[in-house]
Protein backbone atom coordinates (compact mmCIF):
# COMPACT_ATOMS: atom_id res chain seq x y z
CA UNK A 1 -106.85 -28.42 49.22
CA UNK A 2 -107.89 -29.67 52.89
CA UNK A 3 -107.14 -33.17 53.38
CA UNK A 4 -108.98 -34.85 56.58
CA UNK A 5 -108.03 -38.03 57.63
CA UNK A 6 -109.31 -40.65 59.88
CA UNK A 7 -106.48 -43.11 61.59
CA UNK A 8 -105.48 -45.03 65.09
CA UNK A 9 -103.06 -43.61 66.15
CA UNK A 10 -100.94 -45.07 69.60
CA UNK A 11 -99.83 -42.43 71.92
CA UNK A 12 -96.18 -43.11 71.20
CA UNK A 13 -96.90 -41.79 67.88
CA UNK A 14 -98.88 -38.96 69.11
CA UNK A 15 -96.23 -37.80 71.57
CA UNK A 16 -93.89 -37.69 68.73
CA UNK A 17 -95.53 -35.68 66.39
CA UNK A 18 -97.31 -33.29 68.82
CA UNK A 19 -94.58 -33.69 72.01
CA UNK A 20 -96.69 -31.37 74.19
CA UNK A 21 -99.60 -33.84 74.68
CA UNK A 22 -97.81 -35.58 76.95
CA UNK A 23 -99.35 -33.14 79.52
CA UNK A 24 -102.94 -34.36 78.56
CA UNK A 25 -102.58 -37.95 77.98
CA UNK A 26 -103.71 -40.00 80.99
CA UNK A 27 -100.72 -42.28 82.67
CA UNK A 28 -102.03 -45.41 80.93
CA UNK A 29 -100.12 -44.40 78.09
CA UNK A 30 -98.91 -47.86 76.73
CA UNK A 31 -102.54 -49.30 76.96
CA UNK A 32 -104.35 -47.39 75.31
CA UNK A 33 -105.16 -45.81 71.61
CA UNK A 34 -106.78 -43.03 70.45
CA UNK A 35 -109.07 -42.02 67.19
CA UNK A 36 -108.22 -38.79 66.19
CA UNK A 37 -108.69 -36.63 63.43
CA UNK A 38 -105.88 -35.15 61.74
CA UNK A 39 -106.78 -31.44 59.81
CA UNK A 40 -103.50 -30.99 57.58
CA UNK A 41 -102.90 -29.21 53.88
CA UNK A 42 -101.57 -30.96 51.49
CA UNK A 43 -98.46 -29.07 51.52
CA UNK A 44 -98.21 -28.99 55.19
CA UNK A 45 -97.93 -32.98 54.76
CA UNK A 46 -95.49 -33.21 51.94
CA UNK A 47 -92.80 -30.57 53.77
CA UNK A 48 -93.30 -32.02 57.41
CA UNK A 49 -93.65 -35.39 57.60
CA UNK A 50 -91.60 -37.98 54.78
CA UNK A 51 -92.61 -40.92 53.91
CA UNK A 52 -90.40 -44.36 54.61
CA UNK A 53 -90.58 -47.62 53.64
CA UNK A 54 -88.51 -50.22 55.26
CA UNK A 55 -89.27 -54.00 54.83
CA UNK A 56 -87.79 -57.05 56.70
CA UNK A 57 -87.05 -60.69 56.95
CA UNK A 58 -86.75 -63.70 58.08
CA UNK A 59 -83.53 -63.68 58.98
CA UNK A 60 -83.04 -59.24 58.97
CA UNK A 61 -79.98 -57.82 60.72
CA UNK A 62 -82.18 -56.28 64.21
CA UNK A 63 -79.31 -53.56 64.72
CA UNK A 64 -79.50 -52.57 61.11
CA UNK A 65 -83.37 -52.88 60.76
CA UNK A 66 -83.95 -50.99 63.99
CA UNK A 67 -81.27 -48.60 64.15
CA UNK A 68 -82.89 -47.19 60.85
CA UNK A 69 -86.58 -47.70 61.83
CA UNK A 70 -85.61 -45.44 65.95
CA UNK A 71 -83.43 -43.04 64.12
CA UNK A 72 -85.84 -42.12 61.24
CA UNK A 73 -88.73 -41.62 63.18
CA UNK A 74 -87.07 -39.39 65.68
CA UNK A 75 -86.54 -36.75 62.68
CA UNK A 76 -90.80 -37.04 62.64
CA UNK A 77 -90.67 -38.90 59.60
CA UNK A 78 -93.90 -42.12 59.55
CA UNK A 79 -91.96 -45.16 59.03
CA UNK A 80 -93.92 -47.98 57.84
CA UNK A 81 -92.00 -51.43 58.39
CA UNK A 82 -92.93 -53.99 56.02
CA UNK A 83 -92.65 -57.56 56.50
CA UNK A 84 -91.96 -59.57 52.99
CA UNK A 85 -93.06 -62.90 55.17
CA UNK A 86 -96.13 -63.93 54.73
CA UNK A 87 -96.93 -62.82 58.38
CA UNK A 88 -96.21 -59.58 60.32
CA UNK A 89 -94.03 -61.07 62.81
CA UNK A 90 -90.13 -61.66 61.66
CA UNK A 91 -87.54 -63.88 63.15
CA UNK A 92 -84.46 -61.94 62.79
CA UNK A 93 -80.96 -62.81 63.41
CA UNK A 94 -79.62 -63.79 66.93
CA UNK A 95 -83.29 -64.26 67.75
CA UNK A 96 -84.51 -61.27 67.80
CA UNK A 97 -88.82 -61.07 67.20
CA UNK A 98 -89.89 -58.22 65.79
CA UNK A 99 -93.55 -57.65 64.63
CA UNK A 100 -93.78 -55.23 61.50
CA UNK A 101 -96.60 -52.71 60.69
CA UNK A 102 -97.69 -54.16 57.57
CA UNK A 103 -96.68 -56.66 54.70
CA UNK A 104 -95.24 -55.50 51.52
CA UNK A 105 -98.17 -56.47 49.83
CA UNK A 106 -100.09 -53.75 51.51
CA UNK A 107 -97.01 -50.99 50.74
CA UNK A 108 -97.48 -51.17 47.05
CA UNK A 109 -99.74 -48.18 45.89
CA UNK A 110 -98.61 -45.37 48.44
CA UNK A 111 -95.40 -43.04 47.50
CA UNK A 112 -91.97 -43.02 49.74
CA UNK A 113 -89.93 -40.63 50.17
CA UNK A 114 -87.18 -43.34 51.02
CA UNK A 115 -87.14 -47.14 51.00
CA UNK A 116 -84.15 -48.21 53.41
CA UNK A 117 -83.25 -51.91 53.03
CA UNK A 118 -81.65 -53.48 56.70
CA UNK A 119 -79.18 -56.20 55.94
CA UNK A 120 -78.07 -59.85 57.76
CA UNK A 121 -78.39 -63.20 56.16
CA UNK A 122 -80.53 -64.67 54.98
CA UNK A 123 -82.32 -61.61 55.19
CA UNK A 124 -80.61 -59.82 52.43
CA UNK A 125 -81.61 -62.53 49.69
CA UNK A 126 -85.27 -63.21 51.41
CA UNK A 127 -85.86 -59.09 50.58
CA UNK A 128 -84.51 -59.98 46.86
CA UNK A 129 -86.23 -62.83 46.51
CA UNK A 130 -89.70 -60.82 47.20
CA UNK A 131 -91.36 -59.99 43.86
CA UNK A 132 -93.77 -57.38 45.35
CA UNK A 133 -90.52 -55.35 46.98
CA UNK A 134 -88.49 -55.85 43.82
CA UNK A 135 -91.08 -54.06 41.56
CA UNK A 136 -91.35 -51.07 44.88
CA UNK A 137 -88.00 -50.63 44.63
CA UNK A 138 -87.40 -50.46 40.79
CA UNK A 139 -90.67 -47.92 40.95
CA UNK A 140 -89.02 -46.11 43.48
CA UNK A 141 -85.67 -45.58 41.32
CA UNK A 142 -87.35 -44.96 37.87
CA UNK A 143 -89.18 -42.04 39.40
CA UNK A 144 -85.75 -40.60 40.60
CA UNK A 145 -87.00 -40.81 44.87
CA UNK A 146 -84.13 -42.18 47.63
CA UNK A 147 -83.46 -45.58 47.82
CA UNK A 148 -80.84 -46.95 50.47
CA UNK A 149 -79.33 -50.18 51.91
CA UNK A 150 -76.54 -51.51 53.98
CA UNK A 151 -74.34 -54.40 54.90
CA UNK A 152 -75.27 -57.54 52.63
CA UNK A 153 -78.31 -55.70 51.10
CA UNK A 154 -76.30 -53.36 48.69
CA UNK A 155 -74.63 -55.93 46.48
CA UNK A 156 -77.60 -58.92 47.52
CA UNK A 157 -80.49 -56.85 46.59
CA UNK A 158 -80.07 -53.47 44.68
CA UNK A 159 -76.84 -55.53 42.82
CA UNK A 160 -78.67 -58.28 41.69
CA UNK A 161 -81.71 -55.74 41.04
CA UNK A 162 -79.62 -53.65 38.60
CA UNK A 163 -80.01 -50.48 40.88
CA UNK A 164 -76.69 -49.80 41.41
CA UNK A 165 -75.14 -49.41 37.63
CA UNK A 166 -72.70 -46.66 37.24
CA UNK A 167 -73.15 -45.65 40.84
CA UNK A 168 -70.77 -45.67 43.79
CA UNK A 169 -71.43 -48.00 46.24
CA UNK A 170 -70.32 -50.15 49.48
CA UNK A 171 -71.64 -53.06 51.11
CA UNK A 172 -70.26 -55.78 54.09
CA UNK A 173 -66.73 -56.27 52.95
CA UNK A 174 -67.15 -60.08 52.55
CA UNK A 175 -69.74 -58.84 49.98
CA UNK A 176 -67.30 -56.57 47.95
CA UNK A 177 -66.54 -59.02 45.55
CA UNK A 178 -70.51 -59.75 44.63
CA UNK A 179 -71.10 -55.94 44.63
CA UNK A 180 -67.97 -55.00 42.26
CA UNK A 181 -69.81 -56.59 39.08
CA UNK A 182 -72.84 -54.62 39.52
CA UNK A 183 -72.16 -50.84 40.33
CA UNK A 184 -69.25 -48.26 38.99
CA UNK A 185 -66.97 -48.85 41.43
CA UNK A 186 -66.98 -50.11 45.37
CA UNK A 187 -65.70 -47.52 47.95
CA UNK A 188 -65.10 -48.53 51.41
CA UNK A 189 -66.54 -45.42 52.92
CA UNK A 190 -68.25 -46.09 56.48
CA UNK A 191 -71.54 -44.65 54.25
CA UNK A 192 -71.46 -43.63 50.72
CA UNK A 193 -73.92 -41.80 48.57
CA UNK A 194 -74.09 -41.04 45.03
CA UNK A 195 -77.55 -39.33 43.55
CA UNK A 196 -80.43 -40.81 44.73
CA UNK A 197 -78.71 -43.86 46.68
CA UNK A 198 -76.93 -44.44 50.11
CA UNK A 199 -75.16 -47.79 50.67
CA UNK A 200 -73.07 -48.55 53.86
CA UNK A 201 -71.03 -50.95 55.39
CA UNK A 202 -72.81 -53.03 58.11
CA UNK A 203 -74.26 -53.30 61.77
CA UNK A 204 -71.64 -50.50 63.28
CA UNK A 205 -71.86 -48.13 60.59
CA UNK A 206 -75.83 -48.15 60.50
CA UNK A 207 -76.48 -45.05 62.71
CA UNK A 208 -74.12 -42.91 60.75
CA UNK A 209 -76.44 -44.31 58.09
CA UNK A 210 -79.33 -43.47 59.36
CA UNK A 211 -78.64 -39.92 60.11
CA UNK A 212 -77.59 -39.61 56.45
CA UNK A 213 -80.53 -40.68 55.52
CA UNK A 214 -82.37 -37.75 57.52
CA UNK A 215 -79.73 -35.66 56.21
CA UNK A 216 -81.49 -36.39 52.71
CA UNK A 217 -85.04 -36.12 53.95
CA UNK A 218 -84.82 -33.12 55.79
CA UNK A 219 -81.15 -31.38 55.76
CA UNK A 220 -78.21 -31.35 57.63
CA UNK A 221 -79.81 -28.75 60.72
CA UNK A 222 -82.43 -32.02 61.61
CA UNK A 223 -79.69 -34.53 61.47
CA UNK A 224 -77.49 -32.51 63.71
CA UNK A 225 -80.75 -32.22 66.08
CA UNK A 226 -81.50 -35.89 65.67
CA UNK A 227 -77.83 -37.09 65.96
CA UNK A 228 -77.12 -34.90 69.27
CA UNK A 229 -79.51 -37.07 71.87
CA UNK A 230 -77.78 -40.40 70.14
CA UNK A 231 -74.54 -39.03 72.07
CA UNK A 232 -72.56 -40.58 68.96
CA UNK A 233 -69.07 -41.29 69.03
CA UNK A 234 -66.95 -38.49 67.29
CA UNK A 235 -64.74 -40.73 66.33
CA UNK A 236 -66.19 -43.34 64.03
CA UNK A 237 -63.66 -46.39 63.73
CA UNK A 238 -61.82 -46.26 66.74
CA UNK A 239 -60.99 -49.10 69.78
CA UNK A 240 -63.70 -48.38 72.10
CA UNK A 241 -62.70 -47.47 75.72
CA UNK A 242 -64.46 -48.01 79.25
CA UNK A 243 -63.26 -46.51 82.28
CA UNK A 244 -63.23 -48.82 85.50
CA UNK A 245 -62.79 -48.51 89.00
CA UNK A 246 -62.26 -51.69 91.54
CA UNK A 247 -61.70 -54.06 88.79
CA UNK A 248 -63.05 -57.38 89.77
CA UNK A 249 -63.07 -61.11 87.57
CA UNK A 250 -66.21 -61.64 85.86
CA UNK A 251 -67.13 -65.72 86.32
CA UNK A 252 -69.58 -67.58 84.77
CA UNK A 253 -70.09 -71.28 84.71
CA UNK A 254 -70.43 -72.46 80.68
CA UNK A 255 -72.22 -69.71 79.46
CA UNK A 256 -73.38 -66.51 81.04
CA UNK A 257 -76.55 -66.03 81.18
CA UNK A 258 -77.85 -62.81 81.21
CA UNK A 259 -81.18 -61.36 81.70
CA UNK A 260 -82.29 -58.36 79.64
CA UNK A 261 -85.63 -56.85 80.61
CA UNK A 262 -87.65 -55.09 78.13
CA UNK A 263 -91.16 -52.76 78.83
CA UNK A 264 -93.24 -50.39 77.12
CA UNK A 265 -91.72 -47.41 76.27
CA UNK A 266 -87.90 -49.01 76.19
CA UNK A 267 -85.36 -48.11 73.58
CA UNK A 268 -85.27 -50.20 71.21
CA UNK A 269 -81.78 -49.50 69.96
CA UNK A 270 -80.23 -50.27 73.33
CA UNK A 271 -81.72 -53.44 74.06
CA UNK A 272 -81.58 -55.01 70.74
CA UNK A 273 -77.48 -53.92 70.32
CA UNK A 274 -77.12 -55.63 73.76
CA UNK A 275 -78.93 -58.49 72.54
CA UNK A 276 -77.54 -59.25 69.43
CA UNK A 277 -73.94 -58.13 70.81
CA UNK A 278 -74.21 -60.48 73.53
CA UNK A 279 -75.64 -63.55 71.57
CA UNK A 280 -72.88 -63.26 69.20
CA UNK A 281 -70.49 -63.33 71.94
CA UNK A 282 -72.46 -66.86 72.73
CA UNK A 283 -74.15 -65.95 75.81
CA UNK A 284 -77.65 -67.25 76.45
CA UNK A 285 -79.75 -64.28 76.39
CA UNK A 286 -82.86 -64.41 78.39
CA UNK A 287 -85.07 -61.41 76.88
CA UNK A 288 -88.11 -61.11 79.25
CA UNK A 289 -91.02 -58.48 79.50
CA UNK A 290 -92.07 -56.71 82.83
CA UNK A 291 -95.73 -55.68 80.78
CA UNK A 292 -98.61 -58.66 81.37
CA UNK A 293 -98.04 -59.81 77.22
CA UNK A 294 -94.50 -60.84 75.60
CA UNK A 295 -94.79 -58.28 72.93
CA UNK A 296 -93.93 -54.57 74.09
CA UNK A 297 -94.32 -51.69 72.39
CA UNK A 298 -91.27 -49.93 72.93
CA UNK A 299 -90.08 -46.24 72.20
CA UNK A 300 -89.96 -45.63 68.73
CA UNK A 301 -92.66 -47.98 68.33
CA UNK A 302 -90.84 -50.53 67.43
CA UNK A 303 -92.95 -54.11 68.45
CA UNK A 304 -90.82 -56.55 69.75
CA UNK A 305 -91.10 -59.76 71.24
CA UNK A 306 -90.06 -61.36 74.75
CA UNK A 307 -88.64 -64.71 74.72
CA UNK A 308 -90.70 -64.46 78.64
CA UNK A 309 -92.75 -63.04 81.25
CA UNK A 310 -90.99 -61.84 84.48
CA UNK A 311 -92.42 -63.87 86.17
CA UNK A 312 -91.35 -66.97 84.59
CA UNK A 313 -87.62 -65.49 84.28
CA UNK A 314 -87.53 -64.71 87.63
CA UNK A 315 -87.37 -68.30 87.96
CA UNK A 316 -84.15 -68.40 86.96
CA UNK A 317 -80.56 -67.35 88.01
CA UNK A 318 -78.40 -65.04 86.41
CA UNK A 319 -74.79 -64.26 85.66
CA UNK A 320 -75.83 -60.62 84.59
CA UNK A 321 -79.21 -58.16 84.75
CA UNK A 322 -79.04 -55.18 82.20
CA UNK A 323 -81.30 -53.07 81.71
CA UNK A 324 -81.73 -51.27 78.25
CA UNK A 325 -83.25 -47.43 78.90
CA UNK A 326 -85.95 -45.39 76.96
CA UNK A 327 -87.76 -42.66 79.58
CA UNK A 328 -90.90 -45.03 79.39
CA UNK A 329 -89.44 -48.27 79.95
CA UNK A 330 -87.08 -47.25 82.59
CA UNK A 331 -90.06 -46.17 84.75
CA UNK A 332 -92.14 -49.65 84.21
CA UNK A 333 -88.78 -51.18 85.73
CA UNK A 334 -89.10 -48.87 88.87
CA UNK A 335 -92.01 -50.52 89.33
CA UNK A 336 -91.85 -53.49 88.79
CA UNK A 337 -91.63 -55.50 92.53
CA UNK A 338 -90.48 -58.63 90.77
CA UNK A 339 -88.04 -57.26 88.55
CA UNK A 340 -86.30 -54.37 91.50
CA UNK A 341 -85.93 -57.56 93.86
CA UNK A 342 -83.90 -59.42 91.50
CA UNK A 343 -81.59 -56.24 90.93
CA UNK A 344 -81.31 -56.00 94.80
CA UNK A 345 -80.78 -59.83 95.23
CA UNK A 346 -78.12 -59.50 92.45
CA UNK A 347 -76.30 -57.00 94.28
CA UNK A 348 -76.26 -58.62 97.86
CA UNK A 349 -75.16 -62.07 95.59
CA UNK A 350 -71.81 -59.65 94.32
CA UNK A 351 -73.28 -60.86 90.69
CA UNK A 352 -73.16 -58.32 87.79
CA UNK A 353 -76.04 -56.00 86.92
CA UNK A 354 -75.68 -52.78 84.58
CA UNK A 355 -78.18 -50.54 82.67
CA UNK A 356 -77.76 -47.83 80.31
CA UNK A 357 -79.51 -44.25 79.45
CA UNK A 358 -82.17 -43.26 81.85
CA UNK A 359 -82.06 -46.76 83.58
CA UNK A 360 -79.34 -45.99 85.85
CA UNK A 361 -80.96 -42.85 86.94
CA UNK A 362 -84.59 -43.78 87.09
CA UNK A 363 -84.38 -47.69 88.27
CA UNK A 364 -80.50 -48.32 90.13
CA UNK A 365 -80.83 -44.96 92.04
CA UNK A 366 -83.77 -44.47 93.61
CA UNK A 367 -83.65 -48.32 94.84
CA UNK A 368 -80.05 -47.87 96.54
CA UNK A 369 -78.38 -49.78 94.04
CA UNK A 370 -75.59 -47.02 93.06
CA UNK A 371 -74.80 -46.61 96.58
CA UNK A 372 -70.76 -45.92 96.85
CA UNK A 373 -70.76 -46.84 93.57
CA UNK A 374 -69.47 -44.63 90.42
CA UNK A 375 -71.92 -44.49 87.38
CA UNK A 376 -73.04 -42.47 84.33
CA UNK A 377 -76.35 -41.97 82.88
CA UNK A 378 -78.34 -40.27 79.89
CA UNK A 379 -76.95 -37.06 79.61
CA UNK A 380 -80.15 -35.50 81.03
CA UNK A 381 -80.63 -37.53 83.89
CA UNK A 382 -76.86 -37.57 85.10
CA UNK A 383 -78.09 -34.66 88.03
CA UNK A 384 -80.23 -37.68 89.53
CA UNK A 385 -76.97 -39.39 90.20
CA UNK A 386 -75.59 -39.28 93.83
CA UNK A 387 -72.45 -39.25 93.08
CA UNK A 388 -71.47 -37.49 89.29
CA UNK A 389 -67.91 -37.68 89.40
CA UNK A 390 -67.59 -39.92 86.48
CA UNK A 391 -71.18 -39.28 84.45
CA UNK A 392 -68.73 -38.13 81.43
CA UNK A 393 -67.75 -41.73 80.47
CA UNK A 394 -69.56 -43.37 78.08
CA UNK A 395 -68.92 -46.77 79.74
CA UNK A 396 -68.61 -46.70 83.67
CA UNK A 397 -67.80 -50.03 85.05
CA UNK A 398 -67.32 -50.46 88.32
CA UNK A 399 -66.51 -53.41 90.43
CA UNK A 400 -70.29 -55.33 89.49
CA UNK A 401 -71.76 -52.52 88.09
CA UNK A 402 -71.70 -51.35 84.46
CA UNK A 403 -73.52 -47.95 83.61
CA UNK A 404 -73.31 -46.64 80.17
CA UNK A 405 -75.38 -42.97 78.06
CA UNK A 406 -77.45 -43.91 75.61
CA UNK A 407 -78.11 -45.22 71.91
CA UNK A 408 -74.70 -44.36 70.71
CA UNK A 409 -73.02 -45.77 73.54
CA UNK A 410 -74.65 -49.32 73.28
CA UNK A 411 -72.28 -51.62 71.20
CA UNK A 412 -69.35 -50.11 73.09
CA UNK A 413 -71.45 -50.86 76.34
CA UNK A 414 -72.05 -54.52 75.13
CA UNK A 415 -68.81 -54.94 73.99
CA UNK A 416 -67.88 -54.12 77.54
CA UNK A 417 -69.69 -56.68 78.70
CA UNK A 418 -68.42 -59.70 76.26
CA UNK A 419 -64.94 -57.75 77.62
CA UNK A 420 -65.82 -58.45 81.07
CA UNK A 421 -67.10 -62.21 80.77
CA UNK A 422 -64.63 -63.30 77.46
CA UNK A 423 -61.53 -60.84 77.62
CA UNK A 424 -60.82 -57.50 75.30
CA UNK A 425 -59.71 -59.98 72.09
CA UNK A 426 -62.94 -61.55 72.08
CA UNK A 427 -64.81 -58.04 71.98
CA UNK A 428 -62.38 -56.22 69.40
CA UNK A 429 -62.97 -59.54 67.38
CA UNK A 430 -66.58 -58.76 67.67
CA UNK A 431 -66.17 -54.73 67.19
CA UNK A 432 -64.32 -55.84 64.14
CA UNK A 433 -67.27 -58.11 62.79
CA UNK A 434 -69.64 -55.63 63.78
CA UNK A 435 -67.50 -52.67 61.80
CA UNK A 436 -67.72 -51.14 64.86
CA UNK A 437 -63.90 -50.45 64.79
CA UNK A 438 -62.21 -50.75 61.89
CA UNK A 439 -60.33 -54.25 60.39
């Protein structure tokens, strides 16, 4: 049988399925969307392209929800994230706005593949406390499909759901105790998975998670292709490390404040882990978009929301500018006037500025801001650096500067930066929250 289907598509989500459209798409990319028809078989469908659900809160972990949503649509599966809210947009943790593709409500007919539950607080017990998911769930596990959580979600949710009995599971640690009743026994593997279910630990275990979870969908051979771009830490657990040349004292007066851009076409990994990472650490966080709206559309096609404009930020002064990376982002902050004058004013001020992935190489380079300076970059883009002498770190500080590589080097590149401003035992305190290193 011939399906044909009718759908808007963005180009985002063209370029990922069919990656050599890029050549034919006009530069307007972000603006615009296309109607397309889409000629597939039935079977074609089924073995291609899974089908994930994941739903979020009021009050959702953004690392965990995000990590999951970035990492799971780079294996080509169609992630659909559902808000149980009674609007699309969420308020996560740390402030973090992100705008989901549809409500629950509207997820309750079609057939997943996976449903992958994102964890925080409250958002854990506002994605029990949903009826509508409750019932998707259950459905989900009495027809024998994958079904996954992490952090608080494990024992808050599929716990109190009865999903978990006579199955191995973790959760947050401080959650052990409310997950013990309700499964066989708690492990505290980094990610554990017995039959149909995955559970994990928490914010610094999620992308481990998350390539499981495409491990499931599609084999090992596509997580090892999805995991190698993430430039992943080989060893999970660890103290993090940063090399540094001319060290120099970080000062702030009361609390930094730090300015992270964020465009069309950024990755959204990077710049929510540096914004989450960095208001933990109690820094006042100034999230502002270079694009002409405060919601962005950015890599993965994850929507999130600016706190700003530019414009309006630009208003301001700032103990820090970082810039998260993503190819299409990176080259909306090249040109940007407003934004590359406050890097440059930041520089001539001897005040901190950083970026990560193809930021360094796309935006700090080409506008003299890496000059005698040492840096790293996205593994790709490291032969646009100047100088490459140190592009194999995954954190480069160096006097003002901080460069880092890319998705899997972003907590260790916040935490570098709550190192700079607060000292190493405030950022191992936070690795350790974060299960970034172990307790």
């Amino acid at each position: 049988m011939v399906l044909i289907s009718v759908r808007h598509v963005t180009p985002h989500s063209l370029l990922r399925h069919f990656p050599l459209t890029q050549h034919f798409l006009p530069k307007q990319i972000p603006s615009l969307k296309y109607r397309i028809f889409s000629f597939t078989t039935a079977a074609t469908m089924s073995s291609t392209s899974k089908r994930v659900l994941v739903p979020v809160a009021n009050g959702s972990e953004p690392i965990e929800s995000v990590i999951t949503i970035d990492v799971l649509r780079r294996s080509g599966a169609d992630v659909t994230v559902a808000s149980v809210e009674k609007q699309l947009r969420v308020d996560a943790c740390h402030g973090v706005k992100i705008v989901a593709d549809a409500l629950v409500s509207d997820c309750c007919d079609p057939v997943f593949d996976l449903i992958a539950l994102p964890g925080g607080m409250p958002g854990a017990t506002n994605l029990k406390e949903s009826e509508v998911l409750e019932s998707i769930v259950k459905k989900q596990a009495s027809a024998g499909r994958l079904y996954a959580a992490v952090c608080a979600s494990p024992a808050v949710a599929l716990g109190s759901w009865g999903l978990l009995k006579d199955l191995k599971a973790t959760c947050y640690p401080s959650f052990m105790e409310q997950l013990a009743p309700a499964c066989a026994a708690t492990v505290e593997s980094r990610v554990q998975q017995d039959g149909k279910v995955v559970t994990s630990c928490g914010p610094g275990t999620t992308m481990e998670f998350a390539v499981a979870l495409v491990e499931q969908l599609y084999g090992k051979e596509k997580a090892d292709e999805v995991s190698g771009p993430l430039v992943m830490r080989a060893n999970h657990g660890d103290e993090y490390t940063i090399a540094e040349f001319n060290p120099i004292q970080w000062t702030f007066d009361n609390s930094p404040q730090i300015l992270v851009p964020i465009a069309n076409g950024s990755e959204e990994m990077e710049a929510v882990i540096i914004i989450d990472i960095l208001r933990r650490a109690k820094a006042n966080v100034v999230v502002a978009s270079v694009e002409d709206k405060l919601e962005i559309l950015a890599s993965r096609e994850v929507k999130l929301v600016a706190d700003m404009l530019i414009d309006e930020a630009a208003k301001l002064s700032y103990d820090l500018i970082v810039l998260p990376g993503g190819l299409g982002g990176a080259q909306a902050f090249a040109k940007s006037e407003k934004l590359v004058n406050m890097l440059k004013k930041q520089k001539e001020s001897n005040r901190p500025y950083g970026a990560i992935c193809a930021s360094p190489a796309l935006v700090l380079e080409p506008h003299g801001l890496l000059k005698g300076k040492k840096a790293t970059a996205f593994p790709a883009m490291c032969n646009k650096l100047s100088d490459q002498s140190e592009i194999e770190n995954r954190v480069m500080v160096d006097g003002n500067l901080i460069t880092s590589r890319g998705p899997g080097t972003s907590m260790e590149f916040a935490l570098a930066i709550v190192e700079k401003f607060f000292g190493r035992n405030k950022a191992l305190e936070l690795a350790k929250i974060l299960l970034f290193t172990r307790t």
